[in-house]
Amino acid sequence: EAILLEPGYLDAYLTRAEIYESQFDWDRAITDYDIITTKIQPDEARYYLKKAQIKEQMGLTRQAVADYDKALSLAPGNPLYHLQKGLLERRNGDRQAAVTSFTRALALNVTYTEAYLQRGSTLAELDKTNEAAADFRQVQKLGGADSTTVRFVRAKSQDYHNMGAAALRNRDAPKAERLFDLALALDPRNGSVWITRGDVLFERKEYLKALDLYNQAVQTNPRISEGFYKKALALVQLQRNKEALENLAVALRLNNTYLDAYVLRGDMLMASNQLTQALANYQQLADILLPVYKEQQRKMRVDASLKKQLSELYAQMAKCQNRMEMPPNALVTADQALTIDPTCAEAYYQRGVAYRVQKNHAGASTAFEQAAKYQPDKLAYRYAFAQAAVQAGKYQDALAACNKTLELDNAQSLRDVRYWRGRSFYHLNRPAEALRDFTMHELKNPGIADATFFAYFALAQLHEKRSLSAAKTARRALATEANNPLALLAMGCVLAQQNKAQEAMAWLRKAFATRQLDGPTLRREEALLRPVRTGTATSRSYADLRRAYFPG
């Protein structure tokens, strides 16, 4: 109605155009601006600028550029118009034209921070790294105390760092270096760049050079806890443990929930046998994380990573307690870990270690089996299960575990697997296969001094009718450990097979007197003792001896 009463009423057209904009009725809004720019205010640049912005939203980029050009022809000295035209050209992919527009804006206002930032970003996209870096330095210089600008350039710097890290993962080192240079030009205090560069050298095992870059990170930003942690990692590799612990202390002072720093410090303390300090270190972290975990439990929104971290932390504490020869404490702590995460393989492993110390071989076997179940490729877990299963009398399980261990052990780092597999074969009445494993074990371990091994070796040789070899092997067992009960029994069996029944009885009395042989062991070998058991001179003596020590 206002326009009908006064066709040249500028404010009425402007207000109606704004209403159309709010309703996303772009065509009618542009129609009103066209009337303003052709009939009412044809020489006013700002209305062409408004038309350009609306057309840009409609995707009419060419028409928008024409409107920007018209605005600039009317107000060539306004740097804002050049900036906005440049932004449109950049969005259209015409980066070179955008650089020209931003340069014109800066020619009109040499302190125009936004123009430097946009031109620098565009130059970076054109791979003109040095020119882009010069613009970013100007942004830093002009940003001053403007917290919005500072936050923005830091975020942009981190974006370049992240893109550089992605380029590294794609093995494009030159591109990564260009992006890191841009990140530092935007924010010289971005320690993440120095850390990532250091990580590359660390992976190449160039620890001293990596340390130099980590030092650069903490010098540019003394509050970056990760820099001190990475310094500690490099220092550990350089065997400068005292300095490493000092840097870990700084990392934890800056971030008292830094899990990796606590774990590294605990591992270092354990490696140097400072077990009390290591346990206190782990407990300190547990005291921080446990309340957070319980609060998450209360709200029924438990973070999976926190759950994993906390359970692994308790597993480390159990490991420390096992090293301190505190198996009951280790069992309690391992159970705490498993209460939090019933799939924590290391907690099962530490439980098995505690049971093994207590000579609870059945419990150890079950625990190690669970550890291997939840982390099947971990060689130590599989080997521990194989060993415990033998000791628990679960020979078929032990055999399967030994076979899997040998399959996984490509580097053949475990020297005793064939010994334990040989024992499994032996107890499964497969002496020929046991003998092959025992022979291989001795070949791989020259100078071995294990009386129990030699005793089993001798017994397997006897079952395979190799009496002369068995006699030599039994003597080696006794030379290694004169009172080894199985070695004494083996010598008794050797003499029995040589029909030296009286001499055999003398060795059997020594073996039984140790009170360390059990009934199943004796029953397994009684076939070898047949000449003693049935001989007219020794049968009664043997029966009396057997009854005295094995009344059941």
XYZ file of C-alpha atoms in Angstrom:
552
model
C 0.000 0.000 0.000
C 2.864 2.361 0.786
C 4.418 1.663 -2.633
C 1.073 2.201 -4.376
C 0.756 5.587 -2.692
C 4.417 6.480 -3.452
C 6.052 4.328 -6.211
C 9.542 5.636 -5.386
C 9.341 4.853 -1.635
C 12.840 3.339 -0.971
C 12.267 2.162 2.606
C 9.078 0.358 1.622
C 10.880 -1.595 -1.121
C 13.753 -2.431 1.239
C 11.404 -3.626 3.960
C 9.373 -5.752 1.551
C 12.542 -7.272 0.095
C 13.679 -8.233 3.614
C 10.294 -9.890 4.248
C 10.662 -11.888 1.009
C 14.192 -12.909 2.085
C 12.947 -14.152 5.448
C 10.397 -16.273 3.563
C 13.101 -17.534 1.164
C 11.178 -15.950 -1.693
C 14.387 -14.984 -3.482
C 12.840 -14.062 -6.854
C 10.517 -11.436 -5.410
C 13.320 -10.070 -3.211
C 15.561 -9.657 -6.287
C 12.689 -8.027 -8.199
C 12.414 -5.364 -5.498
C 16.201 -4.804 -5.497
C 16.119 -4.537 -9.310
C 13.560 -1.703 -8.993
C 15.780 0.004 -6.391
C 18.954 -0.279 -8.520
C 17.294 0.772 -11.809
C 14.771 3.463 -10.789
C 15.273 4.615 -7.214
C 19.023 4.346 -6.310
C 20.923 3.271 -9.473
C 24.211 4.737 -8.212
C 24.198 3.192 -4.709
C 26.679 0.302 -4.579
C 25.353 -1.400 -1.458
C 22.108 -2.450 -3.158
C 24.036 -4.215 -5.944
C 26.004 -5.941 -3.202
C 22.751 -7.111 -1.617
C 21.536 -8.482 -4.940
C 24.833 -10.310 -5.389
C 24.514 -11.976 -1.969
C 20.973 -13.202 -2.689
C 21.922 -14.519 -6.142
C 24.877 -16.317 -4.599
C 22.488 -18.132 -2.251
C 20.363 -19.077 -5.274
C 23.418 -20.489 -7.026
C 23.374 -17.806 -9.737
C 27.107 -17.223 -9.379
C 27.750 -15.529 -12.723
C 24.971 -13.025 -12.128
C 26.278 -12.512 -8.595
C 29.765 -11.694 -9.943
C 28.205 -9.168 -12.354
C 26.472 -7.471 -9.421
C 29.721 -7.400 -7.433
C 31.424 -5.802 -10.452
C 28.685 -3.177 -10.653
C 29.025 -2.436 -6.918
C 32.793 -2.094 -7.354
C 32.405 0.213 -10.331
C 30.294 2.477 -8.137
C 32.483 2.132 -5.009
C 35.965 1.024 -6.123
C 37.527 2.226 -2.911
C 35.565 -0.099 -0.581
C 37.808 -3.049 0.418
C 34.824 -5.020 1.779
C 33.350 -5.320 -1.712
C 36.621 -6.678 -3.095
C 36.819 -9.176 -0.202
C 33.278 -10.433 -0.749
C 33.808 -10.781 -4.479
C 36.986 -12.739 -3.774
C 35.139 -15.099 -1.419
C 32.582 -15.804 -4.150
C 35.313 -16.419 -6.725
C 37.072 -18.785 -4.324
C 33.871 -20.726 -3.702
C 33.422 -20.986 -7.463
C 36.913 -22.507 -7.732
C 38.408 -19.470 -9.504
C 41.256 -19.123 -7.006
C 43.502 -16.921 -9.114
C 40.696 -14.364 -9.552
C 40.020 -14.593 -5.813
C 43.682 -13.786 -5.043
C 43.395 -10.711 -7.292
C 40.283 -9.527 -5.443
C 41.855 -10.045 -2.009
C 44.982 -8.196 -3.191
C 42.850 -5.248 -4.291
C 41.171 -5.212 -0.892
C 44.595 -5.114 0.781
C 45.773 -2.339 -1.541
C 42.942 -0.251 -0.118
C 43.505 -1.368 3.512
C 46.918 -2.779 4.405
C 45.710 -3.810 7.879
C 42.736 -5.838 6.647
C 43.270 -9.039 8.676
C 40.445 -11.009 7.046
C 41.799 -10.270 3.560
C 45.260 -11.555 4.548
C 43.687 -14.695 6.020
C 41.545 -15.380 2.938
C 44.358 -14.644 0.485
C 46.741 -16.844 2.479
C 44.237 -19.720 2.505
C 43.693 -19.376 -1.255
C 47.416 -19.244 -1.955
C 47.830 -22.386 0.131
C 45.252 -24.124 -2.065
C 47.343 -23.035 -5.066
C 50.419 -24.635 -3.402
C 52.095 -21.227 -3.109
C 53.319 -22.073 0.359
C 55.822 -19.267 0.922
C 53.382 -16.546 -0.149
C 50.619 -18.120 1.947
C 52.923 -18.310 4.968
C 53.797 -14.588 4.564
C 50.077 -13.723 4.650
C 49.507 -15.902 7.699
C 52.357 -14.155 9.498
C 50.580 -10.877 8.794
C 47.402 -12.343 10.293
C 49.378 -13.220 13.430
C 50.898 -9.759 13.534
C 47.590 -7.923 13.068
C 45.377 -10.282 15.115
C 46.547 -8.763 18.374
C 44.344 -9.420 21.356
C 41.265 -10.145 19.247
C 40.305 -13.460 20.834
C 37.993 -14.357 17.934
C 40.812 -13.962 15.422
C 43.260 -15.816 17.664
C 40.880 -18.743 18.123
C 40.182 -18.868 14.415
C 43.811 -18.870 13.300
C 44.689 -21.529 15.888
C 41.863 -23.699 14.625
C 43.003 -23.117 11.035
C 46.569 -23.966 12.049
C 45.370 -27.238 13.559
C 43.447 -27.987 10.349
C 46.679 -27.664 8.371
C 48.449 -29.882 10.912
C 45.741 -32.551 10.572
C 45.936 -32.406 6.774
C 49.714 -32.728 7.027
C 49.388 -35.757 9.295
C 46.963 -37.309 6.765
C 49.486 -36.635 3.979
C 52.136 -38.441 6.030
C 49.851 -41.448 6.413
C 49.475 -41.426 2.627
C 53.296 -41.329 2.317
C 53.305 -37.865 0.743
C 56.077 -36.281 2.817
C 56.612 -33.139 0.629
C 52.933 -32.219 0.852
C 52.985 -32.870 4.602
C 55.947 -30.523 5.073
C 54.203 -27.748 3.107
C 51.103 -28.097 5.260
C 53.136 -28.135 8.472
C 54.889 -24.929 7.359
C 51.483 -23.290 6.858
C 50.305 -24.491 10.269
C 53.322 -22.917 11.951
C 52.950 -19.698 9.959
C 49.405 -19.367 11.280
C 50.325 -20.366 14.827
C 54.028 -20.589 15.736
C 52.955 -22.024 19.123
C 51.331 -25.071 17.517
C 53.466 -27.708 19.210
C 51.496 -30.513 17.527
C 53.418 -29.845 14.310
C 56.796 -30.343 15.969
C 55.516 -33.450 17.735
C 54.235 -35.024 14.516
C 57.507 -34.238 12.753
C 59.335 -35.787 15.697
C 57.165 -38.897 15.511
C 58.317 -39.486 11.933
C 61.948 -39.521 13.079
C 61.062 -41.628 16.130
C 59.556 -44.291 13.869
C 62.799 -44.282 11.889
C 64.621 -44.851 15.195
C 66.402 -41.497 14.855
C 65.751 -40.814 18.522
C 68.194 -37.947 19.022
C 66.761 -35.989 16.090
C 63.235 -36.752 17.295
C 64.177 -35.437 20.733
C 65.299 -32.138 19.174
C 61.865 -31.684 17.586
C 60.032 -32.625 20.786
C 62.170 -30.022 22.565
C 61.057 -27.493 19.932
C 57.437 -28.380 20.721
C 57.745 -27.674 24.445
C 59.796 -24.531 23.830
C 57.093 -23.071 21.587
C 54.327 -24.216 23.926
C 55.445 -25.053 27.502
C 51.892 -26.160 28.365
C 51.752 -29.016 25.859
C 51.838 -32.167 27.993
C 52.165 -34.461 24.967
C 55.494 -32.838 24.120
C 56.977 -33.775 27.494
C 55.575 -37.307 27.198
C 57.117 -37.742 23.746
C 60.414 -36.385 25.071
C 60.293 -39.092 27.735
C 59.738 -41.773 25.079
C 62.787 -40.618 23.135
C 64.893 -40.338 26.284
C 63.995 -43.917 27.256
C 65.287 -45.102 23.884
C 68.461 -43.106 24.481
C 68.779 -44.780 27.932
C 68.494 -41.454 29.725
C 65.913 -42.728 32.183
C 66.377 -40.117 34.883
C 65.590 -37.320 32.413
C 62.683 -39.364 31.054
C 61.124 -39.616 34.530
C 61.582 -35.857 35.031
C 59.730 -35.140 31.776
C 56.952 -37.563 32.704
C 56.529 -35.671 35.982
C 56.055 -32.431 34.001
C 53.589 -34.122 31.602
C 51.531 -35.356 34.555
C 51.671 -31.988 36.284
C 50.168 -30.428 33.153
C 47.646 -33.258 32.684
C 47.028 -35.385 35.766
C 44.875 -37.870 33.813
C 47.472 -38.614 31.121
C 47.079 -42.401 31.013
C 50.016 -43.124 28.697
C 52.356 -41.047 30.874
C 51.317 -42.936 34.018
C 51.731 -46.274 32.242
C 55.166 -45.373 30.874
C 56.317 -44.131 34.263
C 54.989 -47.284 35.903
C 56.725 -49.499 33.333
C 59.998 -47.645 33.845
C 59.744 -47.962 37.606
C 58.972 -51.666 37.286
C 61.885 -52.165 34.886
C 64.228 -50.612 37.425
C 62.661 -52.792 40.151
C 61.179 -49.788 41.991
C 58.016 -51.788 42.517
C 56.570 -49.859 45.468
C 56.839 -46.582 43.540
C 55.382 -48.217 40.421
C 52.373 -49.505 42.347
C 51.835 -46.063 43.926
C 51.986 -44.530 40.445
C 49.275 -46.867 39.121
C 47.161 -46.361 42.236
C 47.360 -42.589 41.760
C 45.835 -42.902 38.309
C 43.217 -45.383 39.510
C 42.134 -42.892 42.184
C 41.527 -40.344 39.413
C 39.771 -42.603 36.905
C 37.642 -44.795 39.170
C 35.276 -42.025 40.415
C 34.722 -40.944 36.797
C 33.919 -44.520 35.826
C 31.500 -44.986 38.751
C 29.709 -41.754 37.872
C 29.340 -42.948 34.297
C 28.006 -46.255 35.606
C 25.465 -44.383 37.713
C 24.270 -42.511 34.641
C 24.407 -45.755 32.597
C 26.607 -44.056 29.987
C 29.984 -45.778 30.373
C 32.641 -44.692 27.898
C 34.162 -47.798 26.283
C 37.676 -46.347 26.160
C 37.586 -45.440 29.870
C 36.386 -48.943 30.706
C 39.271 -50.445 28.734
C 41.837 -48.054 30.227
C 40.734 -48.709 33.790
C 40.695 -52.498 33.450
C 44.170 -52.462 31.852
C 45.384 -50.198 34.636
C 44.268 -52.685 37.300
C 45.923 -55.455 35.269
C 49.191 -53.484 35.414
C 48.777 -53.126 39.175
C 48.280 -56.885 39.450
C 51.445 -57.403 37.406
C 53.332 -55.173 39.826
C 51.964 -57.091 42.823
C 53.000 -60.388 41.233
C 56.485 -58.987 40.795
C 56.413 -58.016 44.480
C 55.528 -61.669 45.301
C 52.085 -60.726 46.601
C 49.885 -63.275 44.758
C 46.785 -62.859 47.005
C 46.823 -59.093 46.359
C 47.407 -59.675 42.656
C 44.364 -61.961 42.495
C 42.157 -59.329 44.128
C 43.424 -56.614 41.776
C 43.061 -58.813 38.689
C 39.478 -59.530 39.749
C 38.872 -55.764 39.992
C 40.062 -55.439 36.398
C 37.772 -58.265 35.270
C 34.797 -56.800 37.133
C 35.214 -53.685 34.981
C 35.978 -55.562 31.745
C 35.479 -59.355 31.684
C 37.442 -59.514 28.408
C 40.704 -57.999 29.725
C 43.284 -60.567 28.594
C 46.153 -59.174 30.675
C 44.064 -59.402 33.862
C 43.462 -63.123 33.199
C 47.177 -63.539 32.540
C 48.148 -61.897 35.833
C 45.571 -64.022 37.629
C 47.252 -67.067 36.099
C 50.672 -65.870 37.247
C 49.372 -65.502 40.820
C 47.843 -68.987 40.750
C 51.062 -70.422 39.337
C 53.068 -68.971 42.234
C 50.583 -70.578 44.618
C 51.044 -73.867 42.693
C 47.355 -73.865 41.813
C 48.027 -75.286 38.367
C 44.355 -75.887 37.531
C 43.490 -72.272 38.338
C 46.513 -71.031 36.408
C 45.606 -73.155 33.400
C 42.033 -71.812 33.328
C 43.200 -68.201 33.691
C 45.849 -68.473 30.978
C 43.339 -70.159 28.694
C 41.001 -67.157 29.107
C 43.869 -64.762 28.391
C 44.639 -66.621 25.154
C 40.941 -66.675 24.261
C 40.586 -62.878 24.417
C 43.960 -62.178 22.784
C 44.649 -65.275 20.687
C 47.718 -63.938 18.885
C 49.614 -63.042 22.063
C 52.435 -65.546 22.211
C 53.113 -65.197 25.947
C 49.497 -66.019 26.837
C 49.381 -69.083 24.611
C 52.720 -70.362 25.927
C 51.737 -69.817 29.561
C 48.535 -71.791 28.970
C 50.480 -74.643 27.369
C 52.859 -74.806 30.333
C 50.115 -74.599 32.977
C 47.957 -77.168 31.199
C 50.825 -79.680 31.370
C 51.278 -78.972 35.068
C 47.528 -79.310 35.600
C 47.453 -82.673 33.819
C 45.336 -81.350 30.899
C 47.642 -82.895 28.344
C 45.378 -82.787 25.291
C 44.750 -79.066 25.858
C 48.453 -78.567 26.467
C 49.325 -80.296 23.196
C 46.927 -78.089 21.214
C 48.299 -74.971 22.948
C 51.902 -75.981 22.230
C 51.085 -76.553 18.564
C 49.435 -73.118 18.328
C 52.362 -71.496 20.107
C 54.823 -73.019 17.658
C 52.632 -71.832 14.795
C 52.599 -68.250 16.143
C 56.275 -68.151 17.100
C 57.691 -67.287 13.674
C 60.886 -65.956 15.195
C 61.266 -69.115 17.334
C 61.827 -66.884 20.349
C 60.442 -69.373 22.887
C 63.080 -71.964 23.596
C 61.069 -74.357 25.799
C 57.897 -75.013 23.799
C 59.115 -78.334 22.436
C 59.996 -79.453 25.954
C 56.420 -78.841 27.127
C 54.974 -80.424 23.996
C 57.262 -83.407 24.558
C 55.890 -83.774 28.085
C 52.340 -83.592 26.673
C 53.147 -86.323 24.164
C 54.788 -88.396 26.900
C 51.769 -88.217 29.204
C 49.498 -89.074 26.269
C 51.509 -92.311 25.805
C 53.163 -91.103 22.602
C 56.829 -91.569 23.600
C 58.221 -91.564 20.054
C 56.851 -88.056 19.417
C 57.973 -86.976 22.882
C 61.468 -88.230 22.105
C 61.614 -86.170 18.894
C 60.625 -83.025 20.771
C 63.088 -83.662 23.607
C 65.877 -84.225 21.085
C 65.020 -80.980 19.276
C 64.808 -79.119 22.589
C 68.324 -80.203 23.512
C 69.664 -79.233 20.083
C 68.171 -75.747 20.388
C 69.395 -75.339 23.973
C 73.009 -76.499 24.167
C 74.387 -76.587 27.683
C 70.936 -77.133 29.187
C 70.913 -77.939 32.904
C 67.436 -79.120 33.827
C 67.235 -82.392 35.738
C 63.490 -82.856 35.161
C 63.957 -82.492 31.402
C 66.734 -85.088 31.332
C 64.603 -87.416 33.484
C 61.679 -87.228 31.017
C 64.136 -87.631 28.146
C 65.580 -90.788 29.749
C 62.125 -92.276 30.406
C 61.038 -91.607 26.790
C 64.219 -93.333 25.576
C 63.429 -96.334 27.787
C 59.908 -96.626 26.386
C 61.443 -96.561 22.897
C 63.869 -99.375 23.861
C 66.964 -97.174 23.870
C 68.375 -98.393 27.160
C 72.001 -97.321 26.671
C 71.014 -93.762 25.750
C 68.540 -93.719 28.637
C 71.276 -94.686 31.123
C 73.505 -91.817 29.945
C 70.625 -89.335 30.042
C 69.529 -90.427 33.529
C 73.093 -89.909 34.781
C 73.063 -86.399 33.279
C 69.841 -85.706 35.151
C 71.352 -86.801 38.471
C 74.563 -84.885 37.782
C 72.439 -81.757 37.365
C 70.351 -82.351 40.496
C 71.244 -85.308 42.699
C 67.922 -85.477 44.579
C 65.543 -84.797 41.710
C 62.687 -87.273 42.373
C 61.928 -87.975 38.700
C 65.643 -88.416 37.923
C 65.936 -90.924 40.802
C 62.890 -92.782 39.497
C 64.320 -92.753 35.949
C 67.583 -94.292 37.159
C 65.602 -96.956 38.995
C 63.740 -97.731 35.759
C 66.988 -97.853 33.753
C 68.499 -100.407 36.186
C 65.250 -102.400 36.227
C 65.394 -102.644 32.419
C 68.994 -103.811 32.752
C 67.734 -106.547 35.120
C 69.661 -105.043 38.035
C 66.721 -105.341 40.370
C 68.559 -104.814 43.680
C 70.330 -101.713 42.418
C 67.042 -100.467 41.005
C 65.412 -100.877 44.429
C 68.110 -98.692 46.012
C 67.313 -95.865 43.612
C 63.584 -96.318 44.065
C 63.950 -95.997 47.844
C 65.728 -92.661 47.306
C 63.057 -91.522 44.852
C 60.157 -92.446 47.182
C 61.895 -90.880 50.160
C 61.700 -87.443 48.533
C 57.901 -87.699 48.947
C 57.569 -85.589 45.776
C 56.307 -88.315 43.466
C 52.593 -88.880 43.034
C 50.632 -92.043 42.352
C 49.882 -91.347 38.645
C 53.587 -90.777 37.935
C 54.516 -94.077 39.556
C 51.706 -96.001 37.832
C 52.799 -94.622 34.432
C 56.311 -96.034 34.889
C 55.459 -99.357 36.513
C 55.663 -101.074 33.138
C 59.358 -100.154 33.098
C 59.689 -101.517 36.664
C 58.256 -104.935 35.778
C 61.534 -106.822 36.488
C 61.544 -105.315 40.009
C 57.829 -105.815 40.638
C 57.849 -109.449 39.569
C 61.363 -110.564 40.496
C 61.528 -113.205 43.188
C 64.145 -111.287 45.158
C 62.505 -107.869 44.978
C 58.748 -108.202 44.424
C 57.867 -108.297 48.145
C 60.294 -105.459 48.975
C 58.850 -103.340 46.162
C 55.267 -104.008 47.276
C 56.135 -103.038 50.870
C 57.945 -99.885 49.687
C 55.063 -98.900 47.434
C 52.532 -99.451 50.225
C 54.607 -97.415 52.685
C 54.815 -94.320 50.468
C 51.577 -94.688 48.474
C 49.111 -96.236 50.939
C 46.160 -95.387 48.715
